[in-house]
mmCIF file of C-alpha atoms in Angstrom:
data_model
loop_
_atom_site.group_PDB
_atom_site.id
_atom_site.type_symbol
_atom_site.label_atom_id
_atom_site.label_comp_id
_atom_site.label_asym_id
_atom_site.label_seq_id
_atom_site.Cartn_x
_atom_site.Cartn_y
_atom_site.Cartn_z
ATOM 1 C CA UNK A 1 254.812 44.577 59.769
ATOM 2 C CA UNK A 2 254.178 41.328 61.836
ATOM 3 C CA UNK A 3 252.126 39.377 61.645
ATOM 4 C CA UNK A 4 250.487 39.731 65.432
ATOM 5 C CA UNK A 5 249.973 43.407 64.324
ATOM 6 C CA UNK A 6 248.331 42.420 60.735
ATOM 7 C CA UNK A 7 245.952 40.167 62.175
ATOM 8 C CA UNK A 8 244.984 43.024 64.347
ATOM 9 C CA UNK A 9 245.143 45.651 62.238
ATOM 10 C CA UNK A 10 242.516 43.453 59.757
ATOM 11 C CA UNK A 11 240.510 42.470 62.559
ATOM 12 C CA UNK A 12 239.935 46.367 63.395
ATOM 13 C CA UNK A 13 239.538 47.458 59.821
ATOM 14 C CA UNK A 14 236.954 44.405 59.453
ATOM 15 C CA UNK A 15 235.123 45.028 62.804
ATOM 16 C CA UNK A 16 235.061 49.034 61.370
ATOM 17 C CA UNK A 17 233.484 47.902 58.346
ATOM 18 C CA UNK A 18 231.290 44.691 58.993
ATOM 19 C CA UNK A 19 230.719 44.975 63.086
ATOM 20 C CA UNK A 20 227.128 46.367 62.650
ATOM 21 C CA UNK A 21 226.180 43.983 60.774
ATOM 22 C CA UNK A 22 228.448 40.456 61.908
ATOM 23 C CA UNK A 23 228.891 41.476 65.316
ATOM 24 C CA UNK A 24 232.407 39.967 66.985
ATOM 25 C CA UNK A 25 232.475 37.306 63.092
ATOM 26 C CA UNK A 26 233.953 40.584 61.736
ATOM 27 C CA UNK A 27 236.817 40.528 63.738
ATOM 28 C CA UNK A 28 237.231 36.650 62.308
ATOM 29 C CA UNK A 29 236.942 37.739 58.949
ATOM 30 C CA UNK A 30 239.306 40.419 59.881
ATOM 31 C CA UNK A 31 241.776 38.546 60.819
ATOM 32 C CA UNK A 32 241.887 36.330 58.057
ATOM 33 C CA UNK A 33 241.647 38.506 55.509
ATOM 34 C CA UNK A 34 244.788 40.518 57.348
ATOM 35 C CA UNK A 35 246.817 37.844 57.204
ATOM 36 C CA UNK A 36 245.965 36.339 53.165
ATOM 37 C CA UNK A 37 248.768 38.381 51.843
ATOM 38 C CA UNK A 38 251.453 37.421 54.016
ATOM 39 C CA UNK A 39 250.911 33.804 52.625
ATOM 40 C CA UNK A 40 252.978 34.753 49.650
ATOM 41 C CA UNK A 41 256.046 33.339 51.921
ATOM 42 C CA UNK A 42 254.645 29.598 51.425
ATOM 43 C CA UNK A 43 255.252 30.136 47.648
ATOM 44 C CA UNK A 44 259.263 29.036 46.285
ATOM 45 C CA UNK A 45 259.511 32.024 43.564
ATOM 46 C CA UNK A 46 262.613 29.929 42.766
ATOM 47 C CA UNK A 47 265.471 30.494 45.444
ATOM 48 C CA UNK A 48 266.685 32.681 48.526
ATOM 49 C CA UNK A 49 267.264 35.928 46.199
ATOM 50 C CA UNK A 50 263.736 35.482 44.558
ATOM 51 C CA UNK A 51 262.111 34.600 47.626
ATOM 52 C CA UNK A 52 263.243 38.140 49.343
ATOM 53 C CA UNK A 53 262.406 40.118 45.901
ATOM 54 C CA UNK A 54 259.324 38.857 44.992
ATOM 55 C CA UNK A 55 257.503 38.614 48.636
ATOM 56 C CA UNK A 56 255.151 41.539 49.064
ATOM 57 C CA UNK A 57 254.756 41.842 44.845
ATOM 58 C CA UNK A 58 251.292 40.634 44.239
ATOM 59 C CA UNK A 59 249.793 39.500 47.099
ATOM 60 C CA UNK A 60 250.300 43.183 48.400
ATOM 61 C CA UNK A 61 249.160 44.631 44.728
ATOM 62 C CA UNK A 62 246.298 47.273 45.434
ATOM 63 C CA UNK A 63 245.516 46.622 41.986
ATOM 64 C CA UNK A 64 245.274 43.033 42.798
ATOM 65 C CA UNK A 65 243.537 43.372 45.829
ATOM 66 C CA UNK A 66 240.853 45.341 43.925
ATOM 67 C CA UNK A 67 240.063 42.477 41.717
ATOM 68 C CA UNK A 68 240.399 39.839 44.260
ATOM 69 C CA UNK A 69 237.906 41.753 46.287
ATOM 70 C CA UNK A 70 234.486 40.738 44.805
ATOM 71 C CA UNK A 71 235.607 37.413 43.932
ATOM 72 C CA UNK A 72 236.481 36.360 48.092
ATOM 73 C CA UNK A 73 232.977 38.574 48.612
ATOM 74 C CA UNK A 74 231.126 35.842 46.019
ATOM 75 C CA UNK A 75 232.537 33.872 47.732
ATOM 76 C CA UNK A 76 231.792 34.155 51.603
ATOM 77 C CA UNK A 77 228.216 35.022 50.264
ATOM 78 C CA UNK A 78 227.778 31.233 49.655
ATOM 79 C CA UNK A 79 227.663 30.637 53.707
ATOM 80 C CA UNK A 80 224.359 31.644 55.867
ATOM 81 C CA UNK A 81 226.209 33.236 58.282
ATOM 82 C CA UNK A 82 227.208 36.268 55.421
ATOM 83 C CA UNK A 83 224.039 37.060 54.161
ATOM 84 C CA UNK A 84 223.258 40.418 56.233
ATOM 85 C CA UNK A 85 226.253 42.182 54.602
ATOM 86 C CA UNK A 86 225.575 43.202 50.836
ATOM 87 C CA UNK A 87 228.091 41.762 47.890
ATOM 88 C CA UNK A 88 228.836 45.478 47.391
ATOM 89 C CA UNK A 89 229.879 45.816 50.923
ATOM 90 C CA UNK A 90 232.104 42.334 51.619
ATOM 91 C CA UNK A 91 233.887 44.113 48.158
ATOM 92 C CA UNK A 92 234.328 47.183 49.684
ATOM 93 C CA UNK A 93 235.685 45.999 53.092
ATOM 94 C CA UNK A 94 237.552 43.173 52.142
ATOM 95 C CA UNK A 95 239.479 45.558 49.974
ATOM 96 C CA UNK A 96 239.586 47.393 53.195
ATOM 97 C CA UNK A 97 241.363 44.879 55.593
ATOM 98 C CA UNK A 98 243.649 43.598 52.213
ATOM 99 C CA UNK A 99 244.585 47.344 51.212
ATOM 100 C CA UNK A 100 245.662 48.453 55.226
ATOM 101 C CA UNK A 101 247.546 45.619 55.114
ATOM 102 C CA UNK A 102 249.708 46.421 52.110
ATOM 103 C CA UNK A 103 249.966 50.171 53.041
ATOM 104 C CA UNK A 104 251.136 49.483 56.353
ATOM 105 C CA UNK A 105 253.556 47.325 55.236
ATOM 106 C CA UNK A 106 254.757 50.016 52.595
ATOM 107 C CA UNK A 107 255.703 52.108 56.030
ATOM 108 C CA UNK A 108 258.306 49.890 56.556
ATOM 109 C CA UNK A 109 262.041 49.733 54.865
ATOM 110 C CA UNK A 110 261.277 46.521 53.382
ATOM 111 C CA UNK A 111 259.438 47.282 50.062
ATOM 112 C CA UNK A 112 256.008 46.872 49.079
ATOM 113 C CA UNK A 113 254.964 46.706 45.448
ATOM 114 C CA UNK A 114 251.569 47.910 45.544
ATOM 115 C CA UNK A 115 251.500 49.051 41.953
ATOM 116 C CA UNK A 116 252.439 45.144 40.630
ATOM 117 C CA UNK A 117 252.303 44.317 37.802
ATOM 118 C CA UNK A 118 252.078 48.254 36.286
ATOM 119 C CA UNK A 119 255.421 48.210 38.375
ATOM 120 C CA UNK A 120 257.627 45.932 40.478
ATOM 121 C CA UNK A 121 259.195 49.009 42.091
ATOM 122 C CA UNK A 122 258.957 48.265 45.713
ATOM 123 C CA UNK A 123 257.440 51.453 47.621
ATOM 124 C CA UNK A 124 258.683 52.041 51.410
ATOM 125 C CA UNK A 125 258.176 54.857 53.552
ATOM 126 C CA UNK A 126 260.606 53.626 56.173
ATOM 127 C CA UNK A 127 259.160 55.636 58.933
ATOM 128 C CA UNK A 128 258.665 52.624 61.497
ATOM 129 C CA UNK A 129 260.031 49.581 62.282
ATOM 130 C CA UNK A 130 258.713 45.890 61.065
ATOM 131 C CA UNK A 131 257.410 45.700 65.328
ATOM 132 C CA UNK A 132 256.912 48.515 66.915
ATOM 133 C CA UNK A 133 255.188 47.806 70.659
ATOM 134 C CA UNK A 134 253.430 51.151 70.466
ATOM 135 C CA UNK A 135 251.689 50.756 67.049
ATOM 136 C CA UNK A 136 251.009 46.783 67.492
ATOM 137 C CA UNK A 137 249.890 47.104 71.382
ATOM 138 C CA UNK A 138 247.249 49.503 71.728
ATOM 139 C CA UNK A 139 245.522 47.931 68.477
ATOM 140 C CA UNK A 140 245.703 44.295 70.248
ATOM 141 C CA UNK A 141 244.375 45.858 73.318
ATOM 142 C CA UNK A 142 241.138 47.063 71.806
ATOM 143 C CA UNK A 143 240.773 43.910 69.651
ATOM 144 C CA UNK A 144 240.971 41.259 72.660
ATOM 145 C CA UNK A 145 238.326 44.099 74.590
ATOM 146 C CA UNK A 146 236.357 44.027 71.333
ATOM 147 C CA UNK A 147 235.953 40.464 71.756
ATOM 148 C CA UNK A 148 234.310 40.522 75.043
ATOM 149 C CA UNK A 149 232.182 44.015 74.693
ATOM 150 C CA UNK A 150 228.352 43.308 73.811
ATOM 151 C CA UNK A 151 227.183 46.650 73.247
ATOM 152 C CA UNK A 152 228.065 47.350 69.540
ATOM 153 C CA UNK A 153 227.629 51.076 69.986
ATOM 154 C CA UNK A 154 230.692 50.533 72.782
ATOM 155 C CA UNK A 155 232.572 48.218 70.592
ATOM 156 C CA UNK A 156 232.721 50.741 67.753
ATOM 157 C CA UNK A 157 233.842 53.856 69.598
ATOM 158 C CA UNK A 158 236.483 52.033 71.409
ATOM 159 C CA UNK A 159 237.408 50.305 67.723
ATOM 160 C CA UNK A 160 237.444 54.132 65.823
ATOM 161 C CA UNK A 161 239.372 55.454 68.787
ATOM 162 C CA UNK A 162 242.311 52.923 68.479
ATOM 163 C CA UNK A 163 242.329 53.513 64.924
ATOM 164 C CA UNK A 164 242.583 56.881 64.767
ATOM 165 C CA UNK A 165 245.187 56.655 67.446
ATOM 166 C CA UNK A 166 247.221 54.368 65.201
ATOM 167 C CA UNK A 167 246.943 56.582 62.140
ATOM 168 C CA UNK A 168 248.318 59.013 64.638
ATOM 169 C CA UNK A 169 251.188 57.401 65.272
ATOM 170 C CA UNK A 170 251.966 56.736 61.551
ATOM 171 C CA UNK A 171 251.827 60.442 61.140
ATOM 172 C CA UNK A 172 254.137 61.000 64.143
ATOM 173 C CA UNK A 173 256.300 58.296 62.616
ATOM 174 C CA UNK A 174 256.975 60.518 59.512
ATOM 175 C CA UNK A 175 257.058 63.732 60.936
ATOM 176 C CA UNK A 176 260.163 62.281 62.981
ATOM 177 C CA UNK A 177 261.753 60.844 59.954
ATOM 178 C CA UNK A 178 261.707 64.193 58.375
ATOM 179 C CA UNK A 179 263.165 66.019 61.363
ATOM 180 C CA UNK A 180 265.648 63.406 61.697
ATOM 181 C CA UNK A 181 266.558 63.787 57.865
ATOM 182 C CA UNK A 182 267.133 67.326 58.403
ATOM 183 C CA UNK A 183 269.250 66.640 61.455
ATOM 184 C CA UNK A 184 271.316 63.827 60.048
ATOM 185 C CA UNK A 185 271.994 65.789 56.754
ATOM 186 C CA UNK A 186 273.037 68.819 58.286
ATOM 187 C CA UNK A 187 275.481 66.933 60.446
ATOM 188 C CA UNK A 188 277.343 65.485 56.834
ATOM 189 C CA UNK A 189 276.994 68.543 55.091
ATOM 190 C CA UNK A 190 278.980 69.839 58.227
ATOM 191 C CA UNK A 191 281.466 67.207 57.353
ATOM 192 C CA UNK A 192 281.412 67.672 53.956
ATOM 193 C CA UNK A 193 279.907 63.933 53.196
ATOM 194 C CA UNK A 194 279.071 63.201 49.552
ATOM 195 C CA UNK A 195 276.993 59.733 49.195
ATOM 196 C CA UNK A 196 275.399 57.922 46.224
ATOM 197 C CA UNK A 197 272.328 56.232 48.469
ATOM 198 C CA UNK A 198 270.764 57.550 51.608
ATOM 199 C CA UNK A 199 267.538 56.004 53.869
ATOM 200 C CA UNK A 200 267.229 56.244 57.484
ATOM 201 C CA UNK A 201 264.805 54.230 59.501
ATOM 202 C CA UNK A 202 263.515 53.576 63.036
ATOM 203 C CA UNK A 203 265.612 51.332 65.287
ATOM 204 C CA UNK A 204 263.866 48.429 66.786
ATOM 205 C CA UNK A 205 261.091 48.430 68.626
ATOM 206 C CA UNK A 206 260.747 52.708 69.042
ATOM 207 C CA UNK A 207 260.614 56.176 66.658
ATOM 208 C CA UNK A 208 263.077 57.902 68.673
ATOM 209 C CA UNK A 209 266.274 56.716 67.727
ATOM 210 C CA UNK A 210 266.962 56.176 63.801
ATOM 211 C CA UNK A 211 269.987 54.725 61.861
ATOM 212 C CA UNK A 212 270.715 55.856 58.669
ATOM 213 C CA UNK A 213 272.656 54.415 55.721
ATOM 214 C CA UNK A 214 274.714 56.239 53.486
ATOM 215 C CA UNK A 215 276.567 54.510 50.696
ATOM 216 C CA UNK A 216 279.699 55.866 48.531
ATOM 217 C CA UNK A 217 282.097 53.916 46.006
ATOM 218 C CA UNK A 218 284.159 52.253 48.664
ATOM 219 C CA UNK A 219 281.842 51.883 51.646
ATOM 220 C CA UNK A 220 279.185 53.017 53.721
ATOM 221 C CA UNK A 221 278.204 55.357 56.495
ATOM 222 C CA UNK A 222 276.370 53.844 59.226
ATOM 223 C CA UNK A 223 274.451 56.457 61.105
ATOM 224 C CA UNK A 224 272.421 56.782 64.829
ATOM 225 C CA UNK A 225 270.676 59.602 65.805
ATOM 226 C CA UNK A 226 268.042 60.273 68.713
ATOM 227 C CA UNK A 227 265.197 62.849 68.308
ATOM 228 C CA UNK A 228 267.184 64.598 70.999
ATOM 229 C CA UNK A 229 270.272 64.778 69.818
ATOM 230 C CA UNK A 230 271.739 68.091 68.689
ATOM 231 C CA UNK A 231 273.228 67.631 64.519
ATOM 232 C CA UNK A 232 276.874 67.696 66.394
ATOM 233 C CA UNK A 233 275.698 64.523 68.709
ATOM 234 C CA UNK A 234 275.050 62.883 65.419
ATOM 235 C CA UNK A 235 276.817 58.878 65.410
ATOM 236 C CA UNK A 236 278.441 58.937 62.238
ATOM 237 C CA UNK A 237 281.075 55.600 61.700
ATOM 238 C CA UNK A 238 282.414 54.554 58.398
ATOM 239 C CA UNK A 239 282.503 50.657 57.296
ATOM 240 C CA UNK A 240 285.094 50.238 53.836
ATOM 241 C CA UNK A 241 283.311 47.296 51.519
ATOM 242 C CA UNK A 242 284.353 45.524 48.173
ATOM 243 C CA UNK A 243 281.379 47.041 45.882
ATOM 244 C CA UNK A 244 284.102 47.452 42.967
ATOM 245 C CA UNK A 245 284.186 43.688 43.081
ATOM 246 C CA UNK A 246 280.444 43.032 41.917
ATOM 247 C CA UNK A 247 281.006 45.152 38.606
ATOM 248 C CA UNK A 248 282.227 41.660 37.278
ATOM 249 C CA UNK A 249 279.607 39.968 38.440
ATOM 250 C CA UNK A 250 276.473 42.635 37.447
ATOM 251 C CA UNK A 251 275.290 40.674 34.044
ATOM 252 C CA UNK A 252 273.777 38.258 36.611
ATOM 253 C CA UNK A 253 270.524 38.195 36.725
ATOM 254 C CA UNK A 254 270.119 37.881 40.762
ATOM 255 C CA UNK A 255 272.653 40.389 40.905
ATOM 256 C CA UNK A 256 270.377 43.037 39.085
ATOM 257 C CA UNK A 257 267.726 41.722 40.831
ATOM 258 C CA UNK A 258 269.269 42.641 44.349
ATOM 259 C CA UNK A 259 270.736 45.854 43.278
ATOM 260 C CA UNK A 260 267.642 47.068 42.221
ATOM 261 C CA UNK A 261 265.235 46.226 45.073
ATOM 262 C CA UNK A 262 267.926 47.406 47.512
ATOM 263 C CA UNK A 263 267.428 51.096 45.912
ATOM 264 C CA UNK A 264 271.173 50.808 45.911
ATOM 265 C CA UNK A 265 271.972 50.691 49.703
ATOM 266 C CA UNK A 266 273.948 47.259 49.499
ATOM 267 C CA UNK A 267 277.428 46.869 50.941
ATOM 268 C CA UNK A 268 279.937 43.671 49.167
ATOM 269 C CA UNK A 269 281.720 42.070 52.025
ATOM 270 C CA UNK A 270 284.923 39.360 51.396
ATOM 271 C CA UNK A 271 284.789 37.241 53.650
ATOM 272 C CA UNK A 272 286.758 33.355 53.564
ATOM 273 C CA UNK A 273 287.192 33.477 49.788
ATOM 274 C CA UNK A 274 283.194 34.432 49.769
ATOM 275 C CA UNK A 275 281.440 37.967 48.070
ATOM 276 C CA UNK A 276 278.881 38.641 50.231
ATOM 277 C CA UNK A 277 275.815 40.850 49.547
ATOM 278 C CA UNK A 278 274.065 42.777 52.475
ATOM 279 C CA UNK A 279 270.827 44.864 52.269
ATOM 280 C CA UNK A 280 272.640 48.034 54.200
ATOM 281 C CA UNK A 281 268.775 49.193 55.440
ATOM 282 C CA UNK A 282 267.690 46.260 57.653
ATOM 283 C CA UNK A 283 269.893 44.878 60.423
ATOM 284 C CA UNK A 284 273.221 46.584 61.838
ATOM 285 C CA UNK A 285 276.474 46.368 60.835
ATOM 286 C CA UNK A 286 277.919 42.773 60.491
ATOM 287 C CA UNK A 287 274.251 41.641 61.313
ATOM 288 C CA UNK A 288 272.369 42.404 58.211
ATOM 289 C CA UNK A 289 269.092 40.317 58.214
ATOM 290 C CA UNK A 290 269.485 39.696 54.249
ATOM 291 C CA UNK A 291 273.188 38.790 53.225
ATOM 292 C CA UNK A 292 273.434 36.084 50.156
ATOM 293 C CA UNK A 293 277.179 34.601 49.122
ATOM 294 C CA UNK A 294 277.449 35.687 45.628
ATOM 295 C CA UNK A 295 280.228 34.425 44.443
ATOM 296 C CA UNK A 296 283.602 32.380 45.443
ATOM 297 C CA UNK A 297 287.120 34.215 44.909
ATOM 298 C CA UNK A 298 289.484 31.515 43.554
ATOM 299 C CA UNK A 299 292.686 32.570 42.272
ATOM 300 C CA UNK A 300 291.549 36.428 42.175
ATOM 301 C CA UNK A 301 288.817 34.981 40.017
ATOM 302 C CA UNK A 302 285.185 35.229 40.990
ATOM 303 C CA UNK A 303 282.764 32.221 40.433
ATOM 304 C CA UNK A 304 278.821 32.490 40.991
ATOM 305 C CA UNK A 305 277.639 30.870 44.236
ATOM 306 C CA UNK A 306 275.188 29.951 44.945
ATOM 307 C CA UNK A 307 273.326 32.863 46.736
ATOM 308 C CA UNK A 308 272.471 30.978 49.950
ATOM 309 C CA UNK A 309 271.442 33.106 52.696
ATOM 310 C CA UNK A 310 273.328 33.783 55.569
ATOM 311 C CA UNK A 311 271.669 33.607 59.031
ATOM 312 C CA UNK A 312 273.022 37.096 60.785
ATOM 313 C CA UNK A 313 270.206 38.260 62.895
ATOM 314 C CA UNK A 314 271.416 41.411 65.296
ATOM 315 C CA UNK A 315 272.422 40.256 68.814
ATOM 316 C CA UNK A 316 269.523 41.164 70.935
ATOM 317 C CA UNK A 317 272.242 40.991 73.997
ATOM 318 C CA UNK A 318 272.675 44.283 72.892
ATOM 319 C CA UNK A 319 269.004 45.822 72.312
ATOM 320 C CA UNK A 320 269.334 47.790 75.319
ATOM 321 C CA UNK A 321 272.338 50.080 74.292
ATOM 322 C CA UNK A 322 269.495 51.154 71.235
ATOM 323 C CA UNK A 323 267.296 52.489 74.671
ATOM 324 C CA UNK A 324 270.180 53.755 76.153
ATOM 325 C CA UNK A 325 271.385 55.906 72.927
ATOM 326 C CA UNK A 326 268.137 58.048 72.946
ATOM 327 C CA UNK A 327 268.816 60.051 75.669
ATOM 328 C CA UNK A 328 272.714 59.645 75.622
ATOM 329 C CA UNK A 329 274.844 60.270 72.470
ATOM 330 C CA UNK A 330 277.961 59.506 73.729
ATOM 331 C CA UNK A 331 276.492 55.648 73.587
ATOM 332 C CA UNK A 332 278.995 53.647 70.613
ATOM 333 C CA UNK A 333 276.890 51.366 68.920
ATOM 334 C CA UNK A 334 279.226 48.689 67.221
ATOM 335 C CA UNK A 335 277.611 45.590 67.092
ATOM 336 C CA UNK A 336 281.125 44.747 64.818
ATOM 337 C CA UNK A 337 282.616 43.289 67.890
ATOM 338 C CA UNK A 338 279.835 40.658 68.492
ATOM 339 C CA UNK A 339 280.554 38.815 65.104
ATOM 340 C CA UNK A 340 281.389 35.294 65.545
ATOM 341 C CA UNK A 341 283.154 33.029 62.590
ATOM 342 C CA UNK A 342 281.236 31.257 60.769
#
C-alpha cells in the first residue's frame, strides 16, 4: 500500500498496543515502525529488474520481523521515555505494527515475500488496490482525531472501531474478488477462452470495478468488469504480443527472474527494434507501471539490453471513464489510443 496509509495503519496498530501505556508517543512509534520496511527502496539490489524483485523480500519477512522485534524493543528500552512498556510487550507490538504492514501489503497484486528466506515466492492476494481512499481515509481520520483526544478510554474505542472497520473492508475486498472471479470466468467459459495465467484486481482507487489479465501463447486478454455487471456485460479485448521471442532470451538470469515474480502474467512487446517486458497485472494496456527493454533486435538477432525501465504510468486524463464503467458496461476502456512515441 502507500505509504500515507502505512504510516497510519502502524500508528493505529501501535496506539492499539502501546496507547495505555505511551499515551499519543504510541502513535509516533507507530508510525515509524509502519514505515521501516518500506525503506528497503533506498537499497540498489543491483539494477531496475532487481530493484522491482527484491523490494518487499526481507524487510516484509514475518520471519524477519519476528527476530528484529526484540532487538528494536532493546533497543527503545535504552530511552526514559519507554520504560512503562515491558521488553516483552515493545516485542510483541512492534511485531505488531511491522507484521500489519507486510500483510497488508500482501493484499495487493504486487508481491510480498513474507516467508523470505524459507521462500522468495512473492504472496499477493490482489483484492485491493496499492490506494484505495476508502481503506486509507477512515484510518487517517481516526489517527489525526487520536492525536487531539485526551481521554484514553475515548481514544481507544474510536482507534478499535476504525480498525475493525478496516479489517472489514479487507474482507469485503475478497468477497468481491471471488464474485468477480466467478463472473469473469463464466463469461470465457461462455466464449470458450483457454488461458495459461489468470489474476484480476481492483481498478484504482475503488473495489467495484476489476480488470483481469488472462495470458495465452500469443497474447493476452485484458478484462473489466463492475460488481454490477451481468457475465454477458463482461469487457473482454484481446492484445497479440511477441512472448515466442523471449524463449531465446530465457537462460538470462533477469529474464527468469521477471518471469517468475510475474507468476507468468507478462506480455513481450516490439517496439523500435526494442523487446519489451510488461508486468500484465499493474497498469493498463500500453501503460504498464513495470516495462524493462530486454533486448535490441538487430538483423532478426536479439542482443541483451540493458533492462532500463520505461516510465509508462496510466493517463490519469482518463481515471474517470474507470468511475463511469461501474455502473455502465457499454464504457470502452482503451487507454491504447493515449500512447505517445517515445
Amino acid at each position: 500500500m502507500d505509504s500515507i496509509t502505512q504510516v497510519a495503519l502502524g500508528s493505529a496498530v501501535g496506539y492499539a498496543a502501546l496507547g495505555s501505556k505511551l499515551g499519543r508517543k504510541a502513535l509516533l512509534v507507530g508510525a515509524a515502525f509502519g514505515t521501516l520496511p518500506d525503506l528497503d527502496v533506498l537499497i540498489d539490489f543491483g539494477g531496475a529488474v532487481e530493484n522491482f524483485v527484491f523490494h518487499r523480500s526481507f524487510s516484509h519477512s514475518l520471519l524477519i520481523q519476528l527476530m528484529l522485534s526484540p532487538l528494536f524493543a532493546w533497543l527503545l528500552l535504552r530511552f526514559q521515555w519507554s520504560k512503562p512498556v515491558s521488553l516483552m510487550r515493545w516485542s510483541v507490538a512492534l511485531f505488531a505494527i511491522m507484521s500489519t504492514h507486510a500483510l497488508l501489503d500482501a493484499f495487493t497484486v504486487y508481491g510480498t515475500q513474507l516467508l523470505w528466506p524459507l521462500t522468495d515466492y512473492p504472496f499477493g492476494v490482489s483484492s485491493i488496490f496499492i490506494i484505495d481512499p476508502a481503506y486509507s481515509v477512515p484510518l487517517l481520520c481516526a489517527v489525526i482525531a487520536l492525536a487531539f483526544i485526551k481521554s484514553p478510554a475515548t481514544g481507544q474505542r474510536l482507534n478499535i472501531a476504525v480498525l475493525t472497520l478496516s479489517c472489514g473492508y479487507l474482507a469485503w475486498s475478497v468477497a468481491a474478488k471471488w464474485y468477480i472471479d466467478d463472473k469473469i470466468k463464466a463469461a470465457m467459459t461462455a466464449q470458450n477462452m483457454t488461458y495459461l495465467a489468470y489474476e484480476s484486481t481492483p481498478s484504482a482507487f475503488n473495489t467495484l470495478l476489476w480488470r483481469a489479465v488472462a495470458t495465452t501463447p500469443s497474447g493476452h486478454y485484458e478484462i473489466y468488469a463492475s460488481i454490477f455487471d451481468n457475465p454477458e456485460e463482461v469487457s473482454i479485448a484481446f492484445y497479440p504480443t511477441e512472448n515466442t521471442l523471449l524463449d531465446k532470451l530465457s537462460n538470462e538470469r533477469r529474464v527468469r527472474l521477471l518471469q517468475q515474480f510475474t507468476k507468468g502474467l507478462y506480455g513481450i512487446y516490439l517496439e523500435n527494434n526494442q523487446l519489451i517486458f510488461s508486468d500484465l497485472r499493474m497498469g493498463v494496456e500500453g501503460f504498464y507501471v513495470f516495462s524493462f527493454v530486454i533486448a535490441k533486435q538487430s538483423q532478426q538477432t536479439l542482443e541483451f539490453a540493458d533492462f532500463k525501465q520505461l516510465e509508462r504510468r496510466p493517463p490519469l486524463s482518463r481515471a474517470s471513464k474507470l468511475f463511469e464503467r461501474i455502473t455502465d458496461p457499454s464504457i470502452k476502456l482503451n487507454f491504447q489510443s493515449d500512447i505517445q512515441p517515445d
